[in-house]
Short mmCIF file of C-alpha atoms and ligand atoms in Angstrom, two decimals:
data_model
loop_
_atom_site.label_atom_id
_atom_site.label_comp_id
_atom_site.label_asym_id
_atom_site.label_seq_id
_atom_site.Cartn_x
_atom_site.Cartn_y
_atom_site.Cartn_z
CA UNK D 196 -18.65 -8.42 -9.47
CA UNK D 197 -18.77 -11.86 -7.94
CA UNK D 198 -17.54 -12.28 -4.41
CA UNK D 199 -14.58 -14.43 -5.29
CA UNK D 200 -13.16 -11.77 -7.54
CA UNK D 201 -13.20 -8.98 -5.01
CA UNK D 202 -9.76 -8.94 -3.45
CA UNK D 203 -8.88 -5.86 -1.42
CA UNK D 204 -5.58 -6.85 0.20
CA UNK D 205 -2.29 -8.15 -1.11
CA UNK D 206 1.28 -8.46 0.07
CA UNK D 207 3.88 -8.51 -2.67
CA UNK D 208 7.63 -8.36 -3.11
CA UNK D 209 8.96 -5.78 -5.51
CA UNK D 210 12.48 -5.56 -6.79
CA UNK D 211 13.90 -2.96 -9.11
CA UNK D 212 16.45 -3.97 -11.74
CA UNK D 213 20.16 -4.18 -11.10
CA UNK D 214 22.36 -1.73 -12.94
CA UNK D 215 24.46 -3.24 -15.75
CA UNK D 216 28.14 -3.83 -15.03
CA UNK D 217 30.74 -1.53 -16.46
CA UNK D 218 32.93 -2.95 -19.21
CA UNK D 219 36.69 -3.22 -19.29
CA UNK D 220 38.11 -3.11 -22.79
CA UNK D 221 40.83 -1.44 -24.85
CA UNK D 222 40.51 0.15 -28.20
CA UNK D 223 41.88 -2.09 -30.93
CA UNK D 224 42.34 -1.11 -34.48
CA UNK D 225 44.61 -2.22 -37.27
CA UNK D 226 47.82 -0.20 -37.26
CA UNK D 227 46.97 1.42 -33.94
CA UNK D 228 49.23 -0.45 -31.57
CA UNK D 229 48.11 0.80 -28.19
CA UNK D 230 44.50 1.90 -27.96
CA UNK D 231 43.17 3.54 -24.80
CA UNK D 232 40.53 2.10 -22.46
CA UNK D 233 37.11 2.11 -24.11
CA UNK D 234 34.83 0.06 -21.84
CA UNK D 235 31.38 1.66 -21.57
CA UNK D 236 29.15 2.11 -18.51
CA UNK D 237 26.37 -0.29 -17.57
CA UNK D 238 22.75 0.81 -18.07
CA UNK D 239 20.44 1.75 -15.20
CA UNK D 240 18.17 -0.96 -13.77
CA UNK D 241 14.41 -0.59 -14.33
CA UNK D 242 12.22 1.00 -11.62
CA UNK D 243 9.07 -0.46 -10.11
CA UNK D 244 6.25 2.01 -10.68
CA UNK D 245 2.66 1.77 -9.43
CA UNK D 246 -0.01 3.51 -11.51
CA UNK D 247 -3.66 3.77 -10.51
CA UNK D 248 -6.14 2.88 -13.22
CA UNK D 249 -9.88 3.37 -12.85
CA UNK D 250 -10.60 0.43 -15.15
CA UNK D 251 -9.17 -1.96 -12.56
CA UNK D 252 -11.55 -2.78 -9.74
CA UNK D 253 -9.79 -5.28 -7.50
CA UNK D 254 -6.40 -6.60 -6.45
CA UNK D 255 -7.12 -10.05 -7.90
CA UNK D 256 -4.01 -9.86 -10.10
CA UNK D 257 -1.88 -10.09 -6.98
CA UNK D 258 -3.50 -13.18 -5.59
CA UNK D 259 -1.24 -15.59 -7.41
CA UNK D 260 1.62 -13.42 -8.62
CA UNK D 261 3.45 -12.03 -5.65
CA UNK D 262 6.92 -11.23 -6.95
CA UNK D 263 7.57 -8.40 -9.30
CA UNK D 264 11.00 -7.66 -10.70
CA UNK D 265 11.96 -4.95 -13.14
CA UNK D 266 14.49 -5.59 -15.89
CA UNK D 267 18.20 -5.32 -15.19
CA UNK D 268 20.32 -2.78 -17.05
CA UNK D 269 22.60 -4.23 -19.76
CA UNK D 270 26.33 -4.33 -19.27
CA UNK D 271 28.53 -1.68 -20.81
CA UNK D 272 30.31 -2.61 -24.04
CA UNK D 273 33.54 -1.90 -25.81
CA UNK D 274 33.91 1.20 -27.98
CA UNK D 275 32.48 3.26 -25.11
CA UNK D 276 28.98 1.88 -25.61
CA UNK D 277 26.70 2.34 -22.61
CA UNK D 278 24.47 -0.64 -21.84
CA UNK D 279 20.73 -0.24 -22.36
CA UNK D 280 18.66 0.79 -19.34
CA UNK D 281 16.39 -1.88 -17.91
CA UNK D 282 12.72 -1.34 -18.67
CA UNK D 283 10.60 0.03 -15.83
CA UNK D 284 7.96 -2.35 -14.56
CA UNK D 285 4.58 -0.63 -14.38
CA UNK D 286 2.16 -2.24 -11.97
CA UNK D 287 -1.45 -1.15 -12.44
CA UNK D 288 -3.65 -0.96 -9.37
CA UNK D 289 -7.23 0.22 -8.76
CA UNK D 290 -7.87 3.82 -7.79
CA UNK D 291 -8.06 4.00 -3.99
CA UNK D 292 -5.09 1.77 -3.26
CA UNK D 293 -2.90 2.49 -0.26
CA UNK D 294 0.66 1.22 -0.55
CA UNK D 295 2.44 0.43 2.72
CA UNK D 296 5.90 -0.76 3.62
CA UNK D 297 5.17 -4.29 4.90
CA UNK D 298 7.99 -4.21 7.40
CA UNK D 299 7.27 -0.88 9.08
CA UNK D 300 3.60 -0.33 8.21
CA UNK D 301 4.42 3.15 6.95
CA UNK D 302 2.11 4.51 4.26
CA UNK D 303 4.22 5.15 1.18
CA UNK D 304 1.47 6.23 -1.18
CA UNK D 305 -2.28 6.63 -1.30
CA UNK D 306 -3.45 6.71 -4.90
CA UNK D 307 -6.92 8.24 -4.82
CA UNK D 308 -6.95 9.77 -8.29
CA UNK D 309 -6.88 8.03 -11.63
CA UNK D 310 -3.45 7.79 -13.23
CA UNK D 311 -1.49 8.69 -10.10
CA UNK D 312 2.05 7.39 -10.27
CA UNK D 313 4.40 6.23 -7.55
CA UNK D 314 7.96 5.00 -7.98
CA UNK D 315 8.20 2.42 -5.23
CA UNK D 316 11.65 0.96 -5.91
CA UNK D 317 14.47 2.56 -7.87
CA UNK D 318 16.68 0.65 -10.26
CA UNK D 319 20.39 0.41 -9.46
CA UNK D 320 22.91 2.71 -11.16
CA UNK D 321 25.01 1.17 -13.89
CA UNK D 322 28.66 0.47 -13.04
CA UNK D 323 31.28 2.64 -14.69
CA UNK D 324 33.39 1.18 -17.49
CA UNK D 325 37.19 1.32 -17.48
CA UNK D 326 37.21 4.32 -19.82
CA UNK D 327 35.94 6.38 -16.87
CA UNK D 328 38.92 5.48 -14.71
CA UNK D 329 41.54 6.85 -17.04
CA UNK D 330 43.63 9.50 -15.31
CA UNK D 331 46.97 11.24 -15.70
CA UNK D 332 48.61 8.63 -13.51
CA UNK D 333 46.85 5.60 -14.93
CA UNK D 334 46.35 5.88 -18.67
CA UNK D 335 45.24 2.30 -19.17
CA UNK D 336 43.15 1.15 -16.19
CA UNK D 337 41.49 -2.21 -16.61
CA UNK D 338 39.24 -1.68 -13.58
CA UNK D 339 35.50 -1.32 -14.03
CA UNK D 340 32.61 -1.26 -11.56
CA UNK D 341 29.71 -3.60 -11.06
CA UNK D 342 26.20 -2.26 -11.40
CA UNK D 343 24.34 -1.34 -8.23
CA UNK D 344 21.59 -3.69 -7.08
CA UNK D 345 18.02 -2.40 -7.34
CA UNK D 346 15.89 -1.48 -4.33
CA UNK D 347 13.87 -4.38 -3.01
CA UNK D 348 11.06 -4.32 -0.49
CA UNK D 349 7.85 -5.99 0.51
CA UNK D 350 4.73 -3.87 0.20
CA UNK D 351 1.13 -4.23 1.28
CA UNK D 352 -1.56 -3.06 -1.11
CA UNK D 353 -4.87 -2.17 0.50
CA UNK D 354 -7.83 -1.16 -1.58
CA UNK D 355 -10.15 1.36 0.03
CA UNK D 356 -13.16 2.00 -2.13
CA UNK D 357 -13.99 5.54 -3.05
CA UNK D 358 -17.60 6.26 -2.19
CA UNK D 359 -19.24 9.53 -1.15
CA UNK D 360 -21.81 7.85 1.05
CA UNK D 361 -21.65 4.52 2.88
CA UNK D 362 -24.72 2.53 3.94
CA UNK D 363 -24.01 0.80 7.22
CA UNK D 364 -26.07 -1.29 9.62
CA UNK D 365 -26.73 -4.72 11.08
CA UNK D 366 -27.20 -7.68 8.74
CA UNK D 367 -30.67 -7.80 7.17
CA UNK D 368 -31.40 -4.11 7.81
CA UNK D 369 -32.06 -3.68 4.08
CA UNK D 370 -28.84 -1.98 2.98
CA UNK D 371 -28.57 -3.82 -0.32
CA UNK D 372 -32.26 -3.32 -0.99
CA UNK D 373 -31.82 0.42 -0.54
CA UNK D 374 -28.82 0.52 -2.89
CA UNK D 375 -30.71 -1.50 -5.49
CA UNK D 376 -33.66 0.86 -5.61
CA UNK D 377 -31.66 4.10 -5.75
CA UNK D 378 -28.98 3.00 -8.22
CA UNK D 379 -28.43 0.61 -11.09
CA UNK D 380 -26.43 -1.70 -8.83
CA UNK D 381 -27.95 -5.15 -8.39
CA UNK D 382 -26.54 -6.55 -5.14
CA UNK D 383 -27.81 -9.84 -3.81
CA UNK D 384 -30.77 -9.40 -1.46
CA UNK D 385 -32.12 -12.11 0.81
CA UNK D 386 -33.88 -12.66 4.07
CA UNK D 387 -30.87 -13.95 5.97
CA UNK D 388 -27.90 -12.24 7.58
CA UNK D 389 -24.60 -11.80 5.72
CA UNK D 390 -26.13 -11.92 2.28
CA UNK D 391 -23.65 -9.30 1.20
CA UNK D 392 -20.13 -10.65 1.40
CA UNK D 393 -18.22 -7.92 -0.38
CA UNK D 394 -18.94 -4.19 -0.73
CA UNK D 395 -21.12 -3.02 -3.59
CA UNK D 396 -20.90 0.37 -5.21
CA UNK D 397 -23.71 2.19 -6.99
CA UNK D 398 -23.97 5.62 -8.55
CA UNK D 399 -27.07 7.50 -7.45
CA UNK D 400 -28.36 10.34 -9.57
CA UNK D 401 -29.96 12.57 -6.96
CA UNK D 402 -31.00 15.24 -9.46
CA UNK D 403 -29.69 16.81 -12.65
CA UNK D 404 -26.81 18.41 -10.82
CA UNK D 405 -25.64 15.81 -8.39
CA UNK D 406 -24.66 12.17 -8.67
CA UNK D 407 -23.12 10.44 -5.65
CA UNK D 408 -21.48 7.07 -5.23
CA UNK D 409 -22.97 4.90 -2.50
CA UNK D 410 -21.29 1.87 -0.96
CA UNK D 411 -23.29 -0.93 0.60
CA UNK D 412 -21.03 -2.88 2.90
CA UNK D 413 -21.54 -6.28 4.51
CA UNK D 414 -23.47 -6.20 7.78
CA UNK D 415 -21.68 -5.58 11.04
CA UNK D 416 -22.49 -7.24 14.34
CA UNK D 417 -21.48 -6.82 17.94
CA UNK D 418 -17.83 -7.75 18.44
CA UNK D 419 -17.04 -7.35 14.75
CA UNK D 420 -13.86 -5.60 15.89
CA UNK D 421 -12.82 -8.94 17.44
CA UNK D 422 -13.64 -10.78 14.25
CA UNK D 423 -17.29 -11.71 14.91
CA UNK D 424 -19.39 -12.19 11.77
CA UNK D 425 -17.39 -10.97 8.83
CA UNK D 426 -15.28 -8.89 11.20
CA UNK D 427 -14.20 -5.38 10.40
CA UNK D 428 -12.42 -6.41 7.23
CA UNK D 429 -14.75 -4.28 5.15
CA UNK D 430 -14.81 -1.23 7.35
CA UNK D 431 -11.78 0.15 5.57
CA UNK D 432 -14.07 0.72 2.60
CA UNK D 433 -16.14 3.27 4.48
CA UNK D 434 -13.12 5.22 5.71
CA UNK D 435 -13.10 7.41 2.66
CA UNK D 436 -16.86 8.09 2.58
CA UNK D 437 -17.84 11.54 3.77
CA UNK D 438 -21.13 10.54 5.15
CA UNK D 439 -22.96 7.47 6.49
CA UNK D 440 -26.53 6.32 6.11
CA UNK D 441 -27.08 4.21 9.21
CA UNK D 442 -29.92 1.80 8.48
CA UNK D 443 -31.95 0.14 11.24
CA UNK D 444 -34.83 -2.34 10.90
CA UNK D 445 -37.81 -0.50 12.39
CA UNK D 446 -39.33 -3.84 13.37
CA UNK D 447 -36.54 -4.63 15.78
CA UNK D 448 -37.46 -5.00 19.47
CA UNK D 449 -34.77 -2.56 20.46
CA UNK D 450 -33.81 0.03 17.87
CA UNK D 451 -31.62 1.90 20.36
CA UNK D 452 -29.56 -1.20 21.05
CA UNK D 453 -29.24 -1.83 17.31
CA UNK D 454 -28.02 1.71 16.84
CA UNK D 455 -25.53 1.36 19.69
CA UNK D 456 -24.02 -1.87 18.40
CA UNK D 457 -23.01 -0.28 15.12
CA UNK D 458 -21.98 3.01 16.68
CA UNK D 459 -19.69 1.17 19.10
CA UNK D 460 -18.16 -1.04 16.47
CA UNK D 461 -17.25 2.04 14.45
CA UNK D 462 -15.68 3.55 17.53
CA UNK D 463 -13.70 0.42 18.35
CA UNK D 464 -12.46 0.10 14.78
CA UNK D 465 -11.36 3.69 14.40
CA UNK D 466 -12.60 6.58 16.50
CA UNK D 467 -12.14 8.92 13.56
CA UNK D 468 -15.16 7.30 11.93
CA UNK D 469 -17.33 8.99 14.55
CA UNK D 470 -16.36 12.37 13.15
CA UNK D 471 -18.29 11.55 10.02
CA UNK D 472 -21.91 12.63 9.94
CA UNK D 473 -24.62 9.97 9.98
CA UNK D 474 -28.28 10.03 9.06
CA UNK D 475 -30.06 7.36 11.07
CA UNK D 476 -32.78 5.73 9.00
CA UNK D 477 -35.48 3.35 10.22
CA UNK D 478 -36.27 0.95 7.37
CA UNK D 479 -39.12 -1.47 6.61
CA UNK D 480 -41.80 0.92 7.85
CA UNK D 481 -44.24 -0.75 5.46
CA UNK D 482 -44.78 -3.48 8.03
CA UNK D 483 -45.01 -1.58 11.28
CA UNK D 484 -48.06 0.14 12.72
CA UNK D 485 -47.87 3.90 12.83
CA UNK D 486 -48.15 4.20 16.60
CA UNK D 487 -45.14 1.93 17.15
CA UNK D 488 -43.12 3.74 14.51
CA UNK D 489 -43.82 7.14 16.05
CA UNK D 490 -42.76 5.90 19.47
CA UNK D 491 -39.58 4.26 18.18
CA UNK D 492 -38.61 7.24 16.09
CA UNK D 493 -39.15 9.58 18.99
CA UNK D 494 -37.08 7.55 21.43
CA UNK D 495 -34.27 7.09 18.91
CA UNK D 496 -34.22 10.80 18.17
CA UNK D 497 -34.01 11.60 21.84
CA UNK D 498 -31.25 9.06 22.37
CA UNK D 499 -29.21 10.31 19.40
CA UNK D 500 -29.38 13.94 20.48
CA UNK D 501 -26.25 13.43 22.56
CA UNK D 502 -24.17 12.61 19.48
CA UNK D 503 -22.96 15.59 17.44
CA UNK D 504 -22.47 13.55 14.32
CA UNK D 505 -26.05 12.29 14.07
CA UNK D 506 -27.80 14.82 11.89
CA UNK D 507 -31.31 13.37 11.69
CA UNK D 508 -33.54 10.33 12.20
CA UNK D 509 -35.74 9.42 9.24
CA UNK D 510 -38.11 6.56 8.41
CA UNK D 511 -38.36 4.78 5.04
CA UNK D 512 -39.23 1.56 3.35
CA UNK D 513 -36.64 0.54 0.80
CA UNK D 514 -38.70 -2.35 -0.56
CA UNK D 515 -42.00 -0.41 -0.73
CA UNK D 516 -40.19 2.78 -1.85
CA UNK D 517 -41.62 5.00 0.85
CA UNK D 518 -39.87 8.31 1.67
CA UNK D 519 -36.94 7.53 -0.62
CA UNK D 520 -36.79 10.91 -2.35
CA UNK D 521 -36.99 12.65 1.06
CA UNK D 522 -33.99 10.62 2.15
CA UNK D 523 -32.03 11.44 -0.99
CA UNK D 524 -32.72 15.17 -0.72
CA UNK D 525 -31.74 15.14 2.93
CA UNK D 526 -28.48 13.43 1.91
CA UNK D 527 -27.97 16.04 -0.78
CA UNK D 528 -28.38 18.87 1.77
CA UNK D 529 -25.83 17.33 4.07
CA UNK D 530 -23.46 16.58 1.24
CA UNK D 531 -23.57 20.16 -0.01
CA UNK D 532 -22.97 21.41 3.52
CA UNK D 533 -19.87 19.27 3.78
CA UNK D 534 -18.69 20.50 0.41
CA UNK D 535 -19.06 24.06 1.62
CA UNK D 536 -17.06 23.23 4.73
CA UNK D 537 -14.54 21.74 2.36
CA UNK D 538 -14.57 18.32 3.92
CA UNK D 539 -13.51 16.08 1.10
CA UNK D 540 -11.96 12.79 0.25
CA UNK D 541 -8.23 12.71 0.87
CA UNK D 542 -5.82 13.80 -1.82
CA UNK D 543 -3.39 11.44 -3.38
CA UNK D 544 -0.44 11.19 -1.02
CA UNK D 545 2.89 10.07 -2.29
CA UNK D 546 5.85 9.80 -0.01
CA UNK D 547 9.15 9.12 -1.62
CA UNK D 548 10.42 5.76 -0.58
CA UNK D 549 14.00 5.95 0.61
CA UNK D 550 16.34 3.38 2.00
CA UNK D 551 17.57 4.36 5.38
CA UNK D 552 20.81 6.07 4.43
CA UNK D 553 22.30 6.06 7.84
CA UNK D 554 21.92 2.47 8.93
CA UNK D 555 25.10 2.01 10.93
CA UNK D 556 27.71 -0.60 10.24
CA UNK D 557 27.28 -3.73 12.28
CA UNK D 558 29.43 -6.81 12.53
CA UNK D 559 27.60 -9.88 13.72
CA UNK D 560 28.75 -13.39 14.51
CA UNK D 561 26.38 -15.79 12.74
CA UNK D 562 27.89 -18.93 14.20
CA UNK D 563 31.24 -20.58 14.62
CA UNK D 564 33.48 -19.38 11.83
CA UNK D 565 30.82 -17.19 10.16
CA UNK D 566 30.34 -13.44 10.39
CA UNK D 567 28.15 -10.89 8.68
CA UNK D 568 28.65 -7.21 8.04
CA UNK D 569 25.63 -4.97 7.48
CA UNK D 570 25.14 -1.22 7.02
CA UNK D 571 23.70 0.71 4.11
CA UNK D 572 26.71 2.82 3.23
CA UNK D 573 29.30 0.09 3.31
CA UNK D 574 27.07 -2.28 1.35
CA UNK D 575 26.53 0.30 -1.36
CA UNK D 576 30.26 0.82 -1.67
CA UNK D 577 31.09 -2.88 -1.61
CA UNK D 578 28.38 -3.98 -4.01
CA UNK D 579 29.73 -1.78 -6.78
CA UNK D 580 33.14 -3.39 -6.60
CA UNK D 581 34.26 -6.02 -9.03
CA UNK D 582 36.18 -8.21 -6.66
CA UNK D 583 37.56 -10.47 -9.39
CA UNK D 584 40.14 -7.95 -10.54
CA UNK D 585 43.31 -6.82 -8.78
CA UNK D 586 42.14 -3.22 -8.74
CA UNK D 587 38.79 -4.31 -7.38
CA UNK D 588 40.45 -6.28 -4.61
CA UNK D 589 42.58 -3.29 -3.64
CA UNK D 590 39.47 -1.09 -3.51
CA UNK D 591 37.65 -3.75 -1.49
CA UNK D 592 40.45 -3.90 1.08
CA UNK D 593 40.57 -0.13 1.24
CA UNK D 594 36.87 -0.01 2.14
CA UNK D 595 37.32 -2.64 4.84
CA UNK D 596 40.17 -0.58 6.25
CA UNK D 597 38.21 2.66 6.05
CA UNK D 598 35.42 1.21 8.15
CA UNK D 599 37.77 -0.62 10.51
CA UNK D 600 36.17 -3.95 9.70
CA UNK D 601 39.16 -6.11 10.49
CA UNK D 602 39.42 -4.61 13.95
CA UNK D 603 35.72 -5.23 14.61
CA UNK D 604 35.96 -8.83 13.39
CA UNK D 605 38.98 -9.44 15.55
CA UNK D 606 37.15 -8.11 18.58
CA UNK D 607 34.39 -10.63 17.98
CA UNK D 608 36.96 -13.42 17.91
CA UNK D 609 37.42 -14.01 14.18
CA UNK D 610 40.33 -16.26 13.29
CA UNK D 611 42.08 -16.73 9.98
CA UNK D 612 39.98 -18.64 7.49
CA UNK D 613 36.61 -17.63 8.98
CA UNK D 614 34.04 -16.65 6.39
CA UNK D 615 32.64 -13.14 6.32
CA UNK D 616 29.49 -12.22 4.37
CA UNK D 617 29.01 -8.68 3.20
CA UNK D 618 26.15 -7.87 0.82
CA UNK D 619 26.53 -10.03 -2.23
CA UNK D 620 30.19 -10.82 -1.52
CA UNK D 621 32.02 -13.04 0.88
CA UNK D 622 35.66 -13.23 1.86
CA UNK D 623 37.99 -15.16 4.16
CA UNK D 624 39.15 -13.35 7.25
CA UNK D 625 42.88 -12.82 7.25
CA UNK D 626 45.04 -11.25 9.92
CA UNK D 627 48.80 -11.33 9.33
CA UNK D 628 49.49 -11.14 13.06
CA UNK D 629 47.76 -14.45 13.71
CA UNK D 630 50.29 -16.42 11.71
N1 GTP N 852 -40.86 -5.47 4.43
C1 GTP N 852 -39.74 -4.97 4.04
N2 GTP N 852 -38.69 -5.78 3.82
C2 GTP N 852 -37.53 -5.23 3.41
C3 GTP N 852 -37.37 -3.85 3.22
N3 GTP N 852 -36.10 -3.61 2.84
C4 GTP N 852 -35.48 -4.80 2.78
N4 GTP N 852 -36.35 -5.79 3.13
C5 GTP N 852 -36.06 -7.23 3.20
O1 GTP N 852 -35.10 -7.49 4.21
C6 GTP N 852 -34.28 -8.59 3.86
C7 GTP N 852 -32.83 -8.18 3.95
O2 GTP N 852 -32.53 -7.21 2.97
P1 GTP N 852 -31.07 -6.94 2.43
O3 GTP N 852 -31.16 -5.74 1.54
O4 GTP N 852 -30.49 -8.18 1.86
O5 GTP N 852 -30.37 -6.59 3.79
P2 GTP N 852 -28.84 -6.19 4.05
O6 GTP N 852 -28.83 -5.14 5.09
O7 GTP N 852 -28.17 -5.87 2.78
O8 GTP N 852 -28.30 -7.54 4.69
P3 GTP N 852 -26.77 -8.11 4.72
O9 GTP N 852 -26.25 -8.04 3.35
O10 GTP N 852 -26.95 -9.50 5.19
O11 GTP N 852 -26.05 -7.28 5.70
C8 GTP N 852 -34.71 -9.00 2.47
O12 GTP N 852 -35.57 -10.08 2.56
C9 GTP N 852 -35.43 -7.79 1.93
O13 GTP N 852 -36.40 -8.07 0.97
C10 GTP N 852 -38.50 -3.00 3.46
O14 GTP N 852 -38.50 -1.78 3.33
N5 GTP N 852 -39.64 -3.63 3.89
MG1 MG N 853 -26.66 -6.77 1.85
#
């Protein structure tokens, strides 16, 4: 995959469909003088559903299209016909995507298996038609409801690659070279830092029984957590790996310092990363004299002994293919150990997204002559009302009374003729006592 096409972050707006409005109509037939109410209900609005799909590898689709809206429900019709439901909008995302509420940062879903499904925004209910309002006291109501609006929210999509093993290290340590000789992946390799600009994945067949996915991520440098080099942008891709291969150039003047730089950056990014086991591997041993290598390996081993998560220090040459099978078998051992301990990649998490039901009613002065009323419950009630009918207006006023809205507006200094916004509606403030 070319670098430009690898997109691992997106912020998008999703909006479920509005429910269809209820219909107000009366049965008419030749020779039947007075038919009853027969207005049907509106259809449900479409939901917004995320589905993970292993064929999709990046979030590129969200780079230019940032608004997603599901279809509205159709309005109810005469002869008691219910309107059609709006079609759900299915948004396909790569496996490994975390979906967060952009406003609160809360994780709503973490889709780590193929075909996992998450309903992120629910379509609004259809409004009831006038046939539903028939009662013993009102045999011919003409009132019908409006459809409910669909849920709407901004979400962040974050792709975290799914790899069993991550190869980490300073730029130029030989990470991409290692991946290229153990798997079919062909990452760019060159003798300058930051050759790798996006993570590469490769499947490594260790033996007939075990194949593991390795990720080679762009090089890290000191202060990456403050944005130095390519920053820590790619570290999220190693969060899911169970195990790290920490590669160090054996020809470096100070292998301990090189080790420390990476170890510290991991710690500063997320201390949990230090719980993952690491094999420290000195690379490029084809161009170092044996005496130097022995000394460096020994001092590194001694230094690493204080860290529980460092399981071994090995020496290889990726380019000259020295000690590669030893490394792979060592990785296999560790991997099987982890499997036994049941340390595994997270399961798909799906939290149900819910609007805050209990958001209290608030009356706010927006400016001279303008007020706004907010609050989940009252908005839900008001938005269903068809204010253009007499019955609707009565219901509307009843809701305002129920929640003591006029009193609250008066307290804030509202005078007759001021404009009050509430959800999708607006009305003029009116207080008989002020005349
Ligand atoms: N002599 C020798 N050179 C090696 C070895 N492994 C890698 N190299 C060379 O080291 C240079 C850097 O290798 P890369 O694989 O691109 O390094 P990297 O860690 O992926 O670097 P970034 O992507 O920049 O972080 C290249 O010129 C490789 O040919 C080795 O075992 N011996
Ligand atoms: Mg590289």
